[in-house]
Amino acid sequence: MGKIRAASDVGGTFTDLVYFDIDETTGEVRSVETEKAHTTPPNFEKGVADAFHKADVPLQDVEFFAHGTTVVINALTERKGVKTGLITTRGFRDILEIARGNRPDFFNLQYKKPAPFIPRYLRKEIAERISYKGDVLQPLDGADIDPIIDDFKAAGVEAIAVCFLHAYANPTHEIAVVEHIKKAWPKVSVVASHEISREWREYERSNTAALCAYVQPTTDQYLRNMEKRLERDCFTGSFYVMQSNGGIDTVASTRRTPISIVESGPASGVLGAAALGEALGVKNIIAFDIGGTTAKCSLIEDGKVAITSQYMIERSRTSAGYPIMTPVVDIVEIGNGGGSIGWVDEHDKLHVGPQSAGALPGPVAYGKGGTEPTTTDANLMLGRINPDYFIGGEIQADMPAVEAAFAALGARLGLSLENAARGVVRIANNNMTNALKLVSINRGHDPRDFTMIAFGGGGAMHATALAAELKIPKVIIPAHSAVFSAWGMLMSDLRRDYILTRPSHVDASAAQSINDTFEGICREAVDAFKAEGVSDDRIRLERSLSMRYEGQEHSVSVPVKAGLLTEGDVAGIIADFKDAYEKEYTYRLDNDVEAVNYTVVAFATVDRPKLSPLDRTGNADSALKGTRRVDFDPDGVCDTAIYDRSKLGRGATFSGPAIVEEAGSTTVVYPEQTVTVDDYGNLHIEI
Amino acid sequence: MSAVSEILTPQYDPITVEIIQSSLSAITDEMFATMRRTAMSSIIYEVLDFGVALFNANGELASSGSGIPGFIGMLEPGVKVIMEKFDIEKHIHDGDIFMLNIPHKGGVSHINDVVMIMPVFAGDALIGWLSNKAHWVDLGGAFPGGISPDATEIYQEGLQLPGVKVIERGDLNQAVLDIILSNSRVPETTKGDFWAGVASMRAGRSRFLALVEKYGDGAVRFAMEDYIALGEKIARRAMKDLPKGEFTAEEVLEDGRKIKVVITITDEKFTVDLRGNPAQSKTSSLNASRDSTFVDCQMIFKAITSPDTFGNAGSFRPIEMLVDDGSMFAAEYPTAMGVYYEIAMVSFDLLWKALAPAMPDRLPAGHYASICGTFMGGPHPETGHNHGIVEPQLGGWGASKDSDGVNALYTGFHGDTFNVPVEITEQRNGLMVDRLCLNDAPGGEGEFIGGKGICLDYRVMAEDWWLTMAYVRSEVGPWGLDGGKEGSTNYVEVVRTDCEMVRYSACTAVPLGPGDVVKVFTATGGGYGAPEKRPLEKVQTDVKNGYLTQERAAEIYGLKKEMTAVR
Amino acid sequence: MKPHHQDTFSQEIIKNALVAIGDEMFEAMARSSMSPIIYEVLDYSVGLTDRNGDLIAQGNGTTVFLGMIDALVKHIIEKFGANDDIHPGDVFISNDPYFGTHLSDVALAKPIFFNDALVGFAVNKAHWVDVGGMVPGSFTPSSTEIFQEGLQIPTMKVIDRGSTLQSVLELISVNIRMPKESIGDLWAGVAANNVGAERLTRLYEKYGVEAMDTAMTGLLDYGEKMIAAELKKLPNGVYEAEDWIDDDGHGDTPLRVCVRVEVSDDKFTVDFTGSAPQALGPINHGRTALVAAVRTIFKALTNPQIPANGGCFRAMEVICPEKTIFTAERPAPVSTYWETMLYAEDLIWKAMAEHLPDRLTAGHVLSVCAFILSAKHPETDEDVILVQPLVGGWGAMQHKDGLNGQFSVADGETYNIPVEIQEARYGVRVKQYALHNEDGGEGKHRGGKGVYLDYEVLCDEANFSGSFGRFKFPPWGAAGGAKGSSNYVELIRADAKGGEREIYGKPSQVKMRKGDVVRCVTATGGGWGNPFERSEEALKDDVQNGYVTPDQAARLYRRPRAAE
């Protein structure tokens, strides 16, 4: 065995492990292996170690280890963080509680507002003021901090968040307070808003800082344990943590602002899609992931993962939720997965999800007492999933129970059980179609210009139908699609997003100030990497500018080329903006234009292993398992060829109607769709 | 893949129908998102003072997207206006867009709420309508921003748009746009908001047509009818559980006028009788149109029947409203209506008050019940360009039978509406915000306490600024329930550099200069249940968090000093 | 018949015919109009320009419009001619005050074509009773922005190649308070323009393009020649004058205005540099109005007789810095512009009067004293808005007394609304309409008398607004003559208990109740020469006719005995 590159993704029930065995001479991947172990809360590191042991991978051979974790999101949703205090500008301690005053559940006059993570008596004010231009209007007096520290100590505070007005424009006061606290009270954990975000909107930034502080000690402990465990097992390679922004980053930097890993898990899947796309030379991708309870999709344009900093947790139709202003892969998620339940409301309307049968009782077919039919059950009913090869043959699907469930459902709707099953699949597909439209059409992207990369347990099952619906010409089902997220981490670079809000009028004459601003951010980014020993040649920067017509709020982002900008370049940027704007909103204006956010994405590239081709050859027939009746509603029911994916060699081609079975998932190929297996075992399906 | 499945039996199978219906709300959601992302004024993109809707061919509301529930019922009469005014055969074409904003003539609340309406054709057949309504910052008139309590006729409130075609078969009617722009104090912004409206409807149209293309117009028509029928079914079912009988309430307005309502609920009908209320005001713009008053009925009805489901034409069919023409709740042309929204709040609150005692599960005690519309404007100290804020304010909500009231929320009229961040206000308008905090004014005590309003201090940084505002509930606070105490009041204080202070509940174009501070105070909501019933540990926590002073705690709840020694 | 050639004979005929067109248009307008302010007061004006927008002929109610017509047409050519968007059958509409007067004056222009070639424009501009805005009647001393003064109609088409733009028409009608009348007047204006167009094309048919073109340019050159000749007769030199406008309706401070007139043999240059800056109140006007004002007086000084056309003014130059009350810019309020415009004229007048004693009088009433009385008709209960300018006294001249009860110079050929029509149509009662005897205007030759006009309100509630200039600064006397009396409004309340008189210069929305009386008082003009030199028989005659009271005769026309 040569050098190992490994990645683990800690899920609710299982901890996935994916690792490449790399040939040290050629640097090629000899093999890609996967392993699963049970997740072992609260000692998650044990689950990871177990996976390595199960896979019999000695940790001293591991040179690279990337880790995805849900520790932060769990601490938040389960309110398992620490007692936290907030220090803010005089006159504004209630910002956290006032929030934005919105009421999404707007017919309901009994609405309840989400409670702030920090109670009022732990929200302290300091006399200081900075203007939106970054000028100090009222200087800070360090002496004011000590009494606050005393109160916090007395109240048993373990973490402190600091957020001052306009700190995005000038963080000096926040820095001063943080340093003062670190000196006066080294044990407490403290974070300032500007360390996480340099964007404006005081509530969003305060809440982000508050939540970050709230989870800091917990995350710190988690990472400490993980490191200890790895060391104990003689791990000497480099240890990275999967970030929400679709990159990985060092443990040290993660410790500083752990909120940056809040969406660690889902992000890695999108990242995998981007990485695979890069390997295959596909630039425009819709990444689509169907798990047990949700479906997630995200758009990758020209190889670039879409990022947002308008991320919310616990936001729903009935709750305003909590904003987190940290760069997160822009994912649209809906409550539709394999386990989503089909149900009929009091007005005889059929719905699918968001409630899910979960792991217990799970779909009716599990035979663990579930009676409400799920999407998975529907796919069994339609013959798309093989009852005899259910979850790779682990379980014999309880078909009588499934049929009974659909019969009951159909009775409510006056439909046959088959039609009830079709209905469930159609509704589920429609829900997912709307989610896909949100990331594509609604943002001015034509799905016909994109390739769908589908993964997760159910991705392959629905991808082709959805692609047909949206006229997406091609679907790729990656090899190992079930552990794709972990796979993605192995292909990842270090990534840090720097976003700075600096609203200013833009015309050709602005070139100088734009250059200066970018210059500043880039220096900060490069210095940070260098300080961690990253060499120049590995650092890559991407710049973009979010712009809008003066007076507007929402902006459109345009890429900015490297190097100093001339007046001509700026004119070009403005033109690009107007085009991009028109593409999205159908019209253009001759109004003035202003820049809002300056964004620099800094990458530190790591050595990517070269994927080696599948040695397996052989045509489709050699992988044929047999045929069965499959319902391709609405295209009818037909006798269908069933293929064993593990036997499909590179270059193999065949066309639908067909079903491709593998341990973790099933690929449905509709009539007239054709499949080609590429050199790495990915399925390319032409719609 | 083929359109409608042959496999499923009925012509329009329930699955297809439902898929179309969920797509209808997807369409209005997209119209909403587009409008929000493209608008030029914060009243639209932050405060979300706009709404979008989709109608069937008869102009009945099928689906709507809105940050403001108050707008949902508002657009339907607007479409009716166009249908009556123009001959569908001859004068309504694919690609037309109509504009209207005359409140007395239907579908409009006040002149600043500009409504755009677009017919949608499947081939040559009218299949439905799209509509979009947004608050435009300025359409000229006697007062900057158009709105003033002092207006006495509509002519003073800005440019009136009587349902004119601004876009004809897809082509812009330049002359009309020219008039609109040259009559606005902020033509650039107005132009932007105009195109934002157009963009949102074009987005809706293409999605609507895609739906028709996929399922056929028959299926889409059927799905819309079915959806509206469903709305009615839900409403009628919910009515069965409502207490039946007569419910009444009275109020005395700040100016001493008395108002009253009688609501009668039977198994079939929800009748709101507002007859016998005061005549429309000749001396102010505090008048509401019949349509906006009807929206009050719709909102309260929805809140007590099915707040958790969608709303469409069907949802409101059981409602009947009786009101005198020419009264403050159904004012007639050419009355001024700029501050209609406060009258709408007054009637909404009145209905709420009438029903609350009988429906404690659905309705809390009175909330601050004023939009607290605050208009300020003047030159930006940096750029010299004129800027202004047109903002409602957050306030306290009433307590309910099992929980304290919500702090700092927009009124029941608003919904998913956001306040403007301080950091943005300061940058855009060049005002300083000295504080934004909860208003700890006494009031609203009870077993469950009323939610708190806010204190928001704007400091003016340049010459030639002005303030216009009109708040209600400025004298008498929100009502409590079941022994809960009355809340505090809404008002503004203007504090001059020489510390001279004036308190306003309404004012027009009060001049402001550098250093003057406009202090907004909004009310605490009403309490629920007698204060004695409030557990002392809760009172202690309130004191600890500074929501309640030691003294007030002792006075109202009998909390003794030593009991709060704990930190 | 074959087209004539340019024999001077037919040239003359054409010129006269062209001039006649102006009058025909004027007639047509009056006949078809719906509102008294047009068909009685004749507060409108029509004109004909050549294809370049140079004024060929004008039919005048109000001389203030002199020079507005061509300014508008030039704006149209600039805005629409550029992208080749002027077609047969088009009608343009505009009330852009910065190319004209105020929003209430709505102009209509029709391009005239002959054999598909643009040959000229027929234009008219009329005062609409109401164009919306903050007060009924659309002008008020209290406005501070153009947005408050009514609907703004930027120069645009209302008829496009023969088809009416309904949406534009509708937008206009819903935004004005008296749509029935005003839209009626709009069609009257269209008709008047059609008459002009029809006449002109007929001339073209008859005489052919060549002859017509020569005639038109000939007409302009003729105008220029005539004026040039007159100009030579004026005494060369530099003349200056200053005066004070009462206030801007907001502050109480008077605003200084001044002029410097330079007359040479071939140039007449007026310079208003030093006049007050753009004001907060609506007493401003734009540069176009200033030019019109100067044209009016220039015409009076040179040759009042010959028909005005573009050529007449080639020798005239107007100098004034930007953003003064004479050259205000958007969005400055302008609804009561005319008071200021009259000052521009009056200044030049004042500067020249004593140097042209045979042409010019002493100072006159100046103010149009226009008012708006909005009420309900007691019979029909309909809203009525009575708008009219008032007559006042003119200044005395070197050899004769001033004229009594004349319209201000601004109005030229306009008439007041007959009392009978006022009472019938507006349901007010006119209690008095008479020349008054207030002190002022004494001189060797007396200033003409101003009037009292008393209205009694017959409905429950009415509103009165007006702009009476020369409230603080009466008309000036000349050569030792006394200054005239003031313009003002007095309210006599039904329930008055005596005490303070209720007097206004710029009443804004003053509330009146049933039985209240509003008295409109216009100024007596300035006197000429020392009153003590007034002849006995003249004075005797004055007293006999009650123009001068015995007391006044003794007190103002004769040295106190004691002095001898």
XYZ file of C-alpha atoms in Angstrom, chain C residues 243-247 338-339 342-343 346 363-371 389-394 405-409 436 438-440 448-453 464 466-476 483-491 501-507 519-526:
76
model
C -37.828 98.311 -8.104
C -39.052 95.961 -5.383
C -41.339 92.949 -5.558
C -43.445 92.727 -2.382
C -42.268 89.273 -1.305
C -46.742 86.855 -14.388
C -46.262 89.310 -11.547
C -44.645 92.333 -15.511
C -41.896 93.703 -13.343
C -42.279 97.658 -15.959
C -46.389 103.307 -13.561
C -49.632 101.343 -13.895
C -51.518 98.774 -11.847
C -48.964 96.237 -13.090
C -50.390 93.276 -11.231
C -52.827 91.098 -13.127
C -54.512 90.765 -9.736
C -55.656 87.327 -10.756
C -57.630 85.430 -8.159
C -57.637 88.922 -13.851
C -58.745 92.390 -12.812
C -58.610 95.805 -14.390
C -56.763 98.608 -12.669
C -55.517 102.128 -13.173
C -52.904 103.085 -15.703
C -59.999 100.345 -15.156
C -57.683 98.875 -17.777
C -56.180 95.425 -17.864
C -52.539 95.256 -17.047
C -50.143 95.511 -19.952
C -62.484 103.819 -6.249
C -58.312 105.871 -2.648
C -55.459 108.335 -2.317
C -52.684 108.036 -4.897
C -56.132 106.229 -13.896
C -58.459 104.794 -11.257
C -58.368 101.286 -9.904
C -61.534 99.375 -9.064
C -63.406 97.816 -6.179
C -64.944 94.438 -6.996
C -60.099 82.487 -1.948
C -54.951 85.409 -5.282
C -51.793 87.197 -6.101
C -52.015 90.959 -5.878
C -48.594 92.420 -6.605
C -47.720 96.051 -5.874
C -49.325 95.565 -2.457
C -46.412 97.178 -0.666
C -44.915 99.134 -3.553
C -47.566 101.086 -5.476
C -47.152 102.169 -9.130
C -44.494 104.821 -9.549
C -47.298 107.286 -6.713
C -50.482 105.367 -7.201
C -52.457 103.323 -4.669
C -51.944 99.648 -3.783
C -53.504 96.451 -5.029
C -54.970 94.374 -2.215
C -57.755 92.087 -1.094
C -59.984 92.851 1.863
C -62.241 90.353 3.560
C -59.265 95.041 8.867
C -58.495 91.729 7.175
C -56.185 92.664 4.314
C -54.059 90.501 2.045
C -51.568 90.861 -0.787
C -51.242 87.147 -1.511
C -54.235 85.432 0.078
C -63.264 92.968 -1.908
C -60.688 92.976 -4.674
C -58.981 96.343 -4.902
C -56.749 97.327 -7.794
C -54.302 100.174 -7.871
C -54.692 103.655 -9.179
C -51.859 104.431 -11.594
C -48.999 106.832 -10.919
